[in-house]
mmCIF file of C-alpha atoms and ligand atoms in Angstrom:
data_model
loop_
_atom_site.group_PDB
_atom_site.id
_atom_site.type_symbol
_atom_site.label_atom_id
_atom_site.label_comp_id
_atom_site.label_asym_id
_atom_site.label_seq_id
_atom_site.Cartn_x
_atom_site.Cartn_y
_atom_site.Cartn_z
ATOM 1 C CA MET A 1 120.913 50.435 30.738
ATOM 2 C CA ALA A 2 117.481 52.042 31.057
ATOM 3 C CA LEU A 3 116.984 54.364 34.025
ATOM 4 C CA LEU A 4 113.339 54.983 33.205
ATOM 5 C CA ASP A 5 111.315 52.389 31.327
ATOM 6 C CA ILE A 6 107.684 53.194 30.561
ATOM 7 C CA ARG A 7 105.559 51.021 28.307
ATOM 8 C CA ASN A 8 102.058 51.711 27.097
ATOM 9 C CA LEU A 9 101.263 54.490 29.541
ATOM 10 C CA SER A 10 97.668 55.673 29.212
ATOM 11 C CA ILE A 11 95.929 58.493 31.045
ATOM 12 C CA ASP A 12 92.140 58.778 31.084
ATOM 13 C CA ILE A 13 90.618 61.932 32.524
ATOM 14 C CA ASP A 14 87.047 62.182 33.799
ATOM 15 C CA THR A 15 85.349 65.225 32.271
ATOM 16 C CA ALA A 16 81.763 66.488 31.972
ATOM 17 C CA GLN A 17 81.705 64.838 28.498
ATOM 18 C CA GLY A 18 82.867 61.488 29.905
ATOM 19 C CA LYS A 19 86.270 59.813 30.036
ATOM 20 C CA ILE A 20 88.873 61.186 27.631
ATOM 21 C CA ARG A 21 92.035 59.246 26.805
ATOM 22 C CA VAL A 22 94.531 62.105 26.720
ATOM 23 C CA ILE A 23 97.628 59.889 26.691
ATOM 24 C CA ASP A 24 97.316 56.788 24.554
ATOM 25 C CA LYS A 25 99.890 54.008 25.023
ATOM 26 C CA ALA A 26 102.926 56.257 25.298
ATOM 27 C CA SER A 27 106.290 54.519 25.698
ATOM 28 C CA LEU A 28 109.550 56.025 26.904
ATOM 29 C CA ASN A 29 112.907 54.389 27.447
ATOM 30 C CA ILE A 30 115.533 56.669 28.962
ATOM 31 C CA VAL A 31 119.123 55.473 29.021
ATOM 32 C CA ASP A 32 121.003 56.115 32.283
ATOM 33 C CA GLY A 33 123.284 59.157 32.003
ATOM 34 C CA SER A 34 121.801 60.399 28.730
ATOM 35 C CA ILE A 35 119.921 63.510 27.631
ATOM 36 C CA HIS A 36 116.534 62.548 26.216
ATOM 37 C CA GLY A 37 114.335 65.040 24.395
ATOM 38 C CA LEU A 38 110.559 64.551 24.559
ATOM 39 C CA ILE A 39 109.437 66.733 21.688
ATOM 40 C CA GLY A 40 105.994 67.733 20.490
ATOM 41 C CA GLU A 41 103.775 70.727 19.846
ATOM 42 C CA SER A 42 102.123 72.527 22.771
ATOM 43 C CA GLY A 43 99.137 70.471 23.919
ATOM 44 C CA SER A 44 100.634 67.149 22.806
ATOM 45 C CA GLY A 45 100.696 65.769 26.365
ATOM 46 C CA LYS A 46 104.358 66.082 27.353
ATOM 47 C CA THR A 47 103.585 67.641 30.746
ATOM 48 C CA LEU A 48 100.896 65.011 31.453
ATOM 49 C CA ILE A 49 103.460 62.250 30.866
ATOM 50 C CA ALA A 50 105.901 64.028 33.218
ATOM 51 C CA LYS A 51 103.218 64.378 35.898
ATOM 52 C CA ALA A 52 102.360 60.681 35.611
ATOM 53 C CA ILE A 53 106.058 59.814 36.079
ATOM 54 C CA LEU A 54 106.196 62.029 39.165
ATOM 55 C CA GLY A 55 102.871 60.750 40.507
ATOM 56 C CA LEU A 56 101.474 64.289 40.581
ATOM 57 C CA HIS A 57 98.131 63.406 39.053
ATOM 58 C CA ASN A 58 94.699 64.542 40.143
ATOM 59 C CA SER A 59 91.974 62.308 41.549
ATOM 60 C CA ASN A 60 90.028 62.387 38.255
ATOM 61 C CA TRP A 61 92.934 60.789 36.345
ATOM 62 C CA THR A 62 93.223 57.063 35.710
ATOM 63 C CA VAL A 63 96.836 56.180 34.983
ATOM 64 C CA THR A 64 97.659 52.707 33.628
ATOM 65 C CA ALA A 65 100.876 51.285 32.226
ATOM 66 C CA ASP A 66 102.231 47.865 31.288
ATOM 67 C CA ARG A 67 105.550 48.852 32.832
ATOM 68 C CA MET A 68 106.742 51.874 34.770
ATOM 69 C CA PHE A 69 110.180 51.359 36.265
ATOM 70 C CA LEU A 70 112.728 53.821 37.601
ATOM 71 C CA GLY A 71 115.850 51.668 37.785
ATOM 72 C CA LYS A 72 114.648 48.629 39.728
ATOM 73 C CA THR A 73 111.736 50.446 41.389
ATOM 74 C CA ASP A 74 108.273 49.755 40.051
ATOM 75 C CA LEU A 75 106.676 53.221 40.268
ATOM 76 C CA SER A 76 103.176 51.834 39.702
ATOM 77 C CA LYS A 77 103.384 49.789 42.909
ATOM 78 C CA LEU A 78 104.423 52.690 45.164
ATOM 79 C CA SER A 79 101.955 54.455 47.460
ATOM 80 C CA GLN A 80 101.453 58.218 47.182
ATOM 81 C CA LYS A 81 103.681 58.686 50.244
ATOM 82 C CA GLU A 82 106.470 56.564 48.726
ATOM 83 C CA ARG A 83 106.148 58.445 45.412
ATOM 84 C CA ARG A 84 106.559 61.748 47.259
ATOM 85 C CA GLN A 85 109.685 60.425 48.977
ATOM 86 C CA ILE A 86 111.465 59.786 45.698
ATOM 87 C CA LEU A 87 110.489 63.248 44.440
ATOM 88 C CA GLY A 88 113.470 65.510 44.891
ATOM 89 C CA THR A 89 115.823 62.701 45.878
ATOM 90 C CA GLU A 90 115.550 60.350 42.868
ATOM 91 C CA ILE A 91 113.651 62.575 40.426
ATOM 92 C CA SER A 92 113.517 66.373 40.274
ATOM 93 C CA MET A 93 111.485 68.655 38.074
ATOM 94 C CA ILE A 94 112.311 72.005 36.533
ATOM 95 C CA PHE A 95 109.140 73.831 35.522
ATOM 96 C CA GLN A 96 108.490 76.307 32.749
ATOM 97 C CA GLU A 97 107.925 79.927 33.868
ATOM 98 C CA PRO A 98 110.046 79.501 37.018
ATOM 99 C CA SER A 99 108.918 82.765 38.643
ATOM 100 C CA SER A 100 105.420 81.334 39.025
ATOM 101 C CA TYR A 101 106.732 78.162 40.741
ATOM 102 C CA LEU A 102 109.003 79.927 43.219
ATOM 103 C CA ASP A 103 107.264 81.172 46.369
ATOM 104 C CA PRO A 104 106.795 84.952 45.907
ATOM 105 C CA SER A 105 106.709 85.543 49.691
ATOM 106 C CA GLN A 106 110.052 83.882 50.490
ATOM 107 C CA LYS A 107 113.580 85.001 49.788
ATOM 108 C CA ILE A 108 115.681 82.776 47.510
ATOM 109 C CA HIS A 109 117.906 81.714 50.410
ATOM 110 C CA THR A 110 114.955 80.306 52.384
ATOM 111 C CA GLN A 111 113.585 78.505 49.335
ATOM 112 C CA ILE A 112 116.871 76.800 48.484
ATOM 113 C CA GLU A 113 117.469 75.876 52.123
ATOM 114 C CA SER A 114 114.066 74.180 52.300
ATOM 115 C CA VAL A 115 115.079 71.644 49.637
ATOM 116 C CA LEU A 116 118.563 70.870 50.948
ATOM 117 C CA PRO A 117 119.055 67.286 52.068
ATOM 118 C CA LYS A 118 118.377 66.544 55.694
ATOM 119 C CA LYS A 119 121.430 66.662 57.914
ATOM 120 C CA THR A 120 123.860 63.900 57.068
ATOM 121 C CA MET A 121 125.449 61.704 59.723
ATOM 122 C CA GLN A 122 128.721 63.530 59.171
ATOM 123 C CA GLN A 123 127.072 66.884 59.802
ATOM 124 C CA ARG A 124 125.353 65.563 62.925
ATOM 125 C CA PHE A 125 128.644 64.198 64.208
ATOM 126 C CA ARG A 126 130.362 67.482 63.537
ATOM 127 C CA ARG A 127 127.556 69.297 65.278
ATOM 128 C CA ILE A 128 127.857 67.174 68.414
ATOM 129 C CA LEU A 129 131.605 67.600 68.451
ATOM 130 C CA SER A 130 131.720 71.304 67.972
ATOM 131 C CA LYS A 131 128.538 72.059 69.896
ATOM 132 C CA ILE A 132 128.597 75.337 68.115
ATOM 133 C CA LYS A 133 125.462 75.977 66.129
ATOM 134 C CA ARG A 134 127.260 78.534 63.993
ATOM 135 C CA VAL A 135 129.374 75.802 62.332
ATOM 136 C CA HIS A 136 126.258 74.025 61.128
ATOM 137 C CA ILE A 137 124.657 77.225 59.848
ATOM 138 C CA SER A 138 127.780 78.208 57.946
ATOM 139 C CA SER A 139 128.046 74.747 56.337
ATOM 140 C CA ARG A 140 124.422 75.047 55.102
ATOM 141 C CA ARG A 141 125.165 78.541 53.805
ATOM 142 C CA LEU A 142 128.233 77.215 52.030
ATOM 143 C CA GLN A 143 126.194 74.444 50.412
ATOM 144 C CA ILE A 144 123.664 76.998 49.124
ATOM 145 C CA LYS A 145 126.417 79.205 47.715
ATOM 146 C CA GLU A 146 128.079 76.212 46.059
ATOM 147 C CA LEU A 147 124.783 75.296 44.417
ATOM 148 C CA LEU A 148 124.411 78.808 43.006
ATOM 149 C CA HIS A 149 127.983 78.770 41.705
ATOM 150 C CA LYS A 150 127.304 75.414 40.045
ATOM 151 C CA VAL A 151 124.463 76.944 38.035
ATOM 152 C CA GLY A 152 126.543 79.962 37.050
ATOM 153 C CA ILE A 153 125.267 82.564 39.545
ATOM 154 C CA GLN A 154 128.323 84.435 40.802
ATOM 155 C CA ASN A 155 126.684 87.300 42.734
ATOM 156 C CA ASP A 156 125.258 84.806 45.229
ATOM 157 C CA VAL A 157 124.855 87.212 48.191
ATOM 158 C CA ALA A 158 122.646 89.597 46.221
ATOM 159 C CA VAL A 159 120.541 86.792 44.686
ATOM 160 C CA LEU A 160 120.032 84.983 48.006
ATOM 161 C CA ASN A 161 118.575 88.139 49.539
ATOM 162 C CA CYS A 162 116.102 88.715 46.713
ATOM 163 C CA TYR A 163 112.471 87.729 46.286
ATOM 164 C CA PRO A 164 111.652 85.977 42.962
ATOM 165 C CA HIS A 165 109.967 89.075 41.468
ATOM 166 C CA GLN A 166 113.249 90.998 41.833
ATOM 167 C CA LEU A 167 115.086 88.571 39.529
ATOM 168 C CA SER A 168 114.927 87.966 35.783
ATOM 169 C CA GLU A 169 113.320 84.788 34.372
ATOM 170 C CA GLY A 170 116.772 83.469 33.450
ATOM 171 C CA VAL A 171 118.123 83.844 37.014
ATOM 172 C CA CYS A 172 114.887 82.368 38.468
ATOM 173 C CA GLN A 173 115.343 79.341 36.176
ATOM 174 C CA LYS A 174 118.952 78.936 37.345
ATOM 175 C CA VAL A 175 117.681 79.049 40.958
ATOM 176 C CA MET A 176 115.146 76.327 40.103
ATOM 177 C CA ILE A 177 117.931 74.233 38.558
ATOM 178 C CA ALA A 178 120.014 74.752 41.723
ATOM 179 C CA MET A 179 117.042 73.500 43.791
ATOM 180 C CA ALA A 180 116.568 70.553 41.437
ATOM 181 C CA ILE A 181 120.179 69.368 41.815
ATOM 182 C CA ALA A 182 120.368 69.960 45.594
ATOM 183 C CA ASN A 183 119.756 66.273 46.351
ATOM 184 C CA ASN A 184 121.759 64.864 43.430
ATOM 185 C CA PRO A 185 118.730 63.204 41.795
ATOM 186 C CA ARG A 186 119.241 60.454 39.231
ATOM 187 C CA LEU A 187 116.754 61.999 36.823
ATOM 188 C CA ILE A 188 115.863 65.629 36.180
ATOM 189 C CA ILE A 189 112.758 66.404 34.141
ATOM 190 C CA ALA A 190 112.941 69.868 32.572
ATOM 191 C CA ASP A 191 109.546 71.017 31.297
ATOM 192 C CA GLU A 192 110.083 73.617 28.557
ATOM 193 C CA PRO A 193 112.931 75.131 30.604
ATOM 194 C CA THR A 194 113.514 78.083 28.275
ATOM 195 C CA THR A 195 109.950 79.190 27.454
ATOM 196 C CA SER A 196 109.596 82.979 27.022
ATOM 197 C CA MET A 197 113.317 83.600 27.507
ATOM 198 C CA GLU A 198 115.634 85.582 25.267
ATOM 199 C CA ALA A 199 117.813 83.624 22.841
ATOM 200 C CA VAL A 200 121.010 84.309 24.849
ATOM 201 C CA THR A 201 119.421 83.125 28.118
ATOM 202 C CA GLN A 202 118.016 80.077 26.320
ATOM 203 C CA SER A 203 121.447 78.972 25.186
ATOM 204 C CA GLN A 204 122.864 79.634 28.693
ATOM 205 C CA ILE A 205 120.227 77.344 30.239
ATOM 206 C CA PHE A 206 120.812 74.611 27.644
ATOM 207 C CA ARG A 207 124.587 74.865 28.163
ATOM 208 C CA LEU A 208 124.037 74.557 31.904
ATOM 209 C CA LEU A 209 121.841 71.466 31.543
ATOM 210 C CA TYR A 210 124.401 69.918 29.193
ATOM 211 C CA LYS A 211 127.200 70.614 31.707
ATOM 212 C CA LEU A 212 125.171 68.979 34.505
ATOM 213 C CA ASN A 213 124.805 65.875 32.399
ATOM 214 C CA GLN A 214 128.466 65.754 31.412
ATOM 215 C CA LEU A 215 129.976 66.516 34.836
ATOM 216 C CA ASN A 216 127.542 64.744 37.199
ATOM 217 C CA ASN A 217 126.229 62.099 34.795
ATOM 218 C CA THR A 218 122.705 63.266 35.666
ATOM 219 C CA THR A 219 120.059 61.857 33.330
ATOM 220 C CA LEU A 220 117.928 64.577 31.775
ATOM 221 C CA LEU A 221 114.489 64.390 30.212
ATOM 222 C CA ILE A 222 113.853 67.656 28.376
ATOM 223 C CA LEU A 223 110.269 68.401 27.370
ATOM 224 C CA SER A 224 110.124 70.867 24.512
ATOM 225 C CA ASN A 225 108.170 72.094 21.524
ATOM 226 C CA ASN A 226 111.371 73.398 19.952
ATOM 227 C CA PHE A 227 112.814 70.607 17.860
ATOM 228 C CA ALA A 228 115.877 72.594 16.740
ATOM 229 C CA ASN A 229 117.013 73.647 20.251
ATOM 230 C CA THR A 230 116.392 70.316 21.935
ATOM 231 C CA SER A 231 117.835 68.098 19.249
ATOM 232 C CA GLY A 232 121.115 70.040 19.580
ATOM 233 C CA ILE A 233 121.865 68.575 23.023
ATOM 234 C CA SER A 234 119.862 65.325 22.994
ATOM 235 C CA ASP A 235 121.413 61.863 22.784
ATOM 236 C CA TYR A 236 117.963 60.333 22.242
ATOM 237 C CA MET A 237 114.628 61.774 21.190
ATOM 238 C CA THR A 238 110.986 60.755 21.436
ATOM 239 C CA LEU A 239 108.393 62.540 19.348
ATOM 240 C CA VAL A 240 104.917 62.843 20.836
ATOM 241 C CA TYR A 241 101.797 63.931 18.999
ATOM 242 C CA CYS A 242 98.418 64.370 20.636
ATOM 243 C CA GLY A 243 99.162 61.975 23.494
ATOM 244 C CA GLN A 244 100.725 59.263 21.298
ATOM 245 C CA THR A 245 104.491 58.672 21.158
ATOM 246 C CA VAL A 246 105.076 58.346 17.432
ATOM 247 C CA GLU A 247 108.815 57.774 17.055
ATOM 248 C CA SER A 248 111.805 57.257 19.300
ATOM 249 C CA GLY A 249 115.504 56.741 18.655
ATOM 250 C CA SER A 250 119.020 58.040 18.980
ATOM 251 C CA TYR A 251 119.968 61.481 17.643
ATOM 252 C CA LYS A 252 121.482 59.836 14.564
ATOM 253 C CA GLN A 253 118.422 57.674 13.873
ATOM 254 C CA ILE A 254 115.969 60.557 14.202
ATOM 255 C CA MET A 255 118.003 63.133 12.284
ATOM 256 C CA GLY A 256 119.297 60.729 9.632
ATOM 257 C CA SER A 257 116.501 58.243 9.042
ATOM 258 C CA ALA A 258 113.196 59.458 10.451
ATOM 259 C CA MET A 259 110.421 56.979 9.654
ATOM 260 C CA HIS A 260 107.331 58.800 10.883
ATOM 261 C CA PRO A 261 105.602 61.576 8.869
ATOM 262 C CA TYR A 262 105.331 63.731 12.024
ATOM 263 C CA THR A 263 109.080 63.538 12.679
ATOM 264 C CA GLN A 264 109.690 64.323 9.027
ATOM 265 C CA ALA A 265 107.448 67.383 9.332
ATOM 266 C CA MET A 266 109.326 68.510 12.451
ATOM 267 C CA LEU A 267 112.643 68.126 10.622
ATOM 268 C CA LYS A 268 111.337 70.226 7.749
ATOM 269 C CA THR A 269 110.444 73.052 10.148
ATOM 270 C CA MET A 270 114.115 73.440 11.101
ATOM 271 C CA ILE A 271 115.813 76.350 9.352
ATOM 272 C CA ASN A 272 118.853 75.277 7.360
ATOM 273 C CA ASN A 273 121.435 78.037 7.653
ATOM 274 C CA GLU A 274 123.279 76.785 4.576
ATOM 275 C CA GLU A 275 120.222 76.963 2.347
ATOM 276 C CA ILE A 276 119.382 80.200 0.537
ATOM 277 C CA TYR A 277 115.724 81.112 0.953
ATOM 278 C CA GLU A 278 113.922 83.349 -1.520
ATOM 279 C CA HIS A 279 112.750 86.739 -0.291
ATOM 280 C CA LYS A 280 109.500 86.256 1.686
ATOM 281 C CA ALA A 281 109.629 82.497 1.063
ATOM 282 C CA GLN A 282 107.163 80.603 3.258
ATOM 283 C CA LEU A 283 108.740 78.334 5.848
ATOM 284 C CA TYR A 284 107.349 74.822 6.155
ATOM 285 C CA THR A 285 104.593 74.103 8.657
ATOM 286 C CA LEU A 286 102.436 71.020 9.087
ATOM 287 C CA PRO A 287 98.949 71.989 7.827
ATOM 288 C CA GLY A 288 96.116 72.137 10.364
ATOM 289 C CA ASN A 289 96.143 72.329 14.140
ATOM 290 C CA ILE A 290 96.474 69.882 16.981
ATOM 291 C CA PRO A 291 92.895 68.719 17.824
ATOM 292 C CA SER A 292 91.349 69.564 21.189
ATOM 293 C CA SER A 293 91.152 66.754 23.727
ATOM 294 C CA ASN A 294 87.384 66.259 23.265
ATOM 295 C CA GLN A 295 87.710 65.852 19.468
ATOM 296 C CA LEU A 296 90.509 63.334 19.213
ATOM 297 C CA PRO A 297 90.629 61.320 15.965
ATOM 298 C CA ILE A 298 90.372 57.549 16.284
ATOM 299 C CA GLY A 299 93.355 55.360 15.414
ATOM 300 C CA CYS A 300 96.464 57.326 14.499
ATOM 301 C CA ARG A 301 95.749 60.825 15.764
ATOM 302 C CA LEU A 302 97.908 62.482 13.104
ATOM 303 C CA GLY A 303 95.458 61.193 10.446
ATOM 304 C CA PRO A 304 93.623 64.465 9.595
ATOM 305 C CA ARG A 305 96.954 66.300 9.137
ATOM 306 C CA CYS A 306 99.024 63.504 7.644
ATOM 307 C CA PRO A 307 99.897 63.681 3.914
ATOM 308 C CA ARG A 308 100.293 59.855 3.801
ATOM 309 C CA ALA A 309 97.062 58.927 5.610
ATOM 310 C CA GLN A 310 94.964 56.040 4.203
ATOM 311 C CA ARG A 311 91.773 54.351 5.323
ATOM 312 C CA ILE A 312 93.639 51.849 7.517
ATOM 313 C CA CYS A 313 94.994 54.726 9.645
ATOM 314 C CA VAL A 314 91.745 54.759 11.660
ATOM 315 C CA LYS A 315 93.265 51.683 13.320
ATOM 316 C CA ASN A 316 96.073 52.290 15.794
ATOM 317 C CA PRO A 317 99.385 51.265 14.184
ATOM 318 C CA THR A 318 101.461 48.756 16.112
ATOM 319 C CA LEU A 319 104.903 49.591 17.428
ATOM 320 C CA THR A 320 107.802 48.641 15.120
ATOM 321 C CA ILE A 321 111.261 48.415 16.705
ATOM 322 C CA LYS A 322 114.492 48.152 14.678
ATOM 323 C CA LYS A 323 117.845 48.361 16.449
ATOM 324 C CA GLY A 324 116.451 50.588 19.210
ATOM 325 C CA HIS A 325 114.622 52.807 16.697
ATOM 326 C CA SER A 326 110.866 52.564 17.277
ATOM 327 C CA PHE A 327 107.890 54.109 15.488
ATOM 328 C CA ARG A 328 104.156 53.689 15.039
ATOM 329 C CA CYS A 329 102.946 54.207 11.470
ATOM 330 C CA HIS A 330 101.122 52.150 8.823
ATOM 331 C CA TYR A 331 103.105 53.853 6.026
ATOM 332 C CA PRO A 332 106.519 54.745 7.403
ATOM 333 C CA ILE A 333 108.670 56.885 5.173
ATOM 334 C CA LYS A 334 111.789 54.835 4.547
ATOM 335 C CA LEU A 335 110.096 51.436 4.368
ATOM 336 C CA SER A 336 107.622 52.287 1.627
HETATM 337 S S1 SF4 B 401 99.582 55.772 10.546
HETATM 338 FE FE1 SF4 B 401 98.700 56.770 8.777
HETATM 339 S S2 SF4 B 401 97.969 58.741 9.519
HETATM 340 FE FE2 SF4 B 401 99.378 57.948 11.021
HETATM 341 S S3 SF4 B 401 101.315 58.834 10.496
HETATM 342 FE FE3 SF4 B 401 101.251 56.841 9.510
HETATM 343 S S4 SF4 B 401 100.431 57.250 7.484
HETATM 344 FE FE4 SF4 B 401 100.019 59.067 8.704
#
């Protein structure tokens, strides 16, 4: 069953040069309880899609979609206030570069406490019965410590008394994950959660996210430009290029029978540890660069970089769906 179902999401941004369609008919179908990787190069629009899901867009954005459902809730019909209410309770976000999202003037304890759920009826009842404020404080403290233990921080007392700048990026990210799971959200969006971290810390964070999914059945949407890392833990993947979702499917479909030239290029960039490379052999990269938002190609935006491009590619390809595997391409790889 789909937890998040987005069809033909478009984002137009007002700029000095006029309206620019930065996201063009992106579709995303996230199965409840799964890990879904949204993969694309930097600047491909992953964060914009996440912001549109969260309703965190600016006044100069026009967001339209044929369908935008979180479970049975139509996100497009909610007011800004209602959108904010589901933030943190239904959907949480983990940002890249966590130290810049944590408040530098507040200790970690205060920051985690600020996102804890409001007092439950049980807590209120206990509070009235005991009439001792200390009981309530200690239960909040216990909750905070439990959250830190859940994300693998054992020296909780020291961390809780620190300011963000006194902690490493890895620990700050674990704190952000602890804050994200404080309200048991149904969906966590992790935006490049391991950017600029060492390889060991990266694998710790990915292991932690995987554990959250397995133990709590939390649905995860991981935004990443690292195909190799993300594909390792994803049940489903969607490839996005330049604001267009180009291919989507299960791990097996994407890794075993990729249809889109962009996915194929991403697969080729993965290093095969079993293959023997010649000394100084060049690793594969897709030629060219991602175009800037004010010079977007018409039709299929991969056109100028695509080895299979033909004249018809200036027209947007329609979406083909086969057994849950969807792609947009006039000349898909396996069908030709
Ligand atoms: S539609 Fe054309 S340009 Fe786009 S990926 Fe397919 S072949 Fe390449």
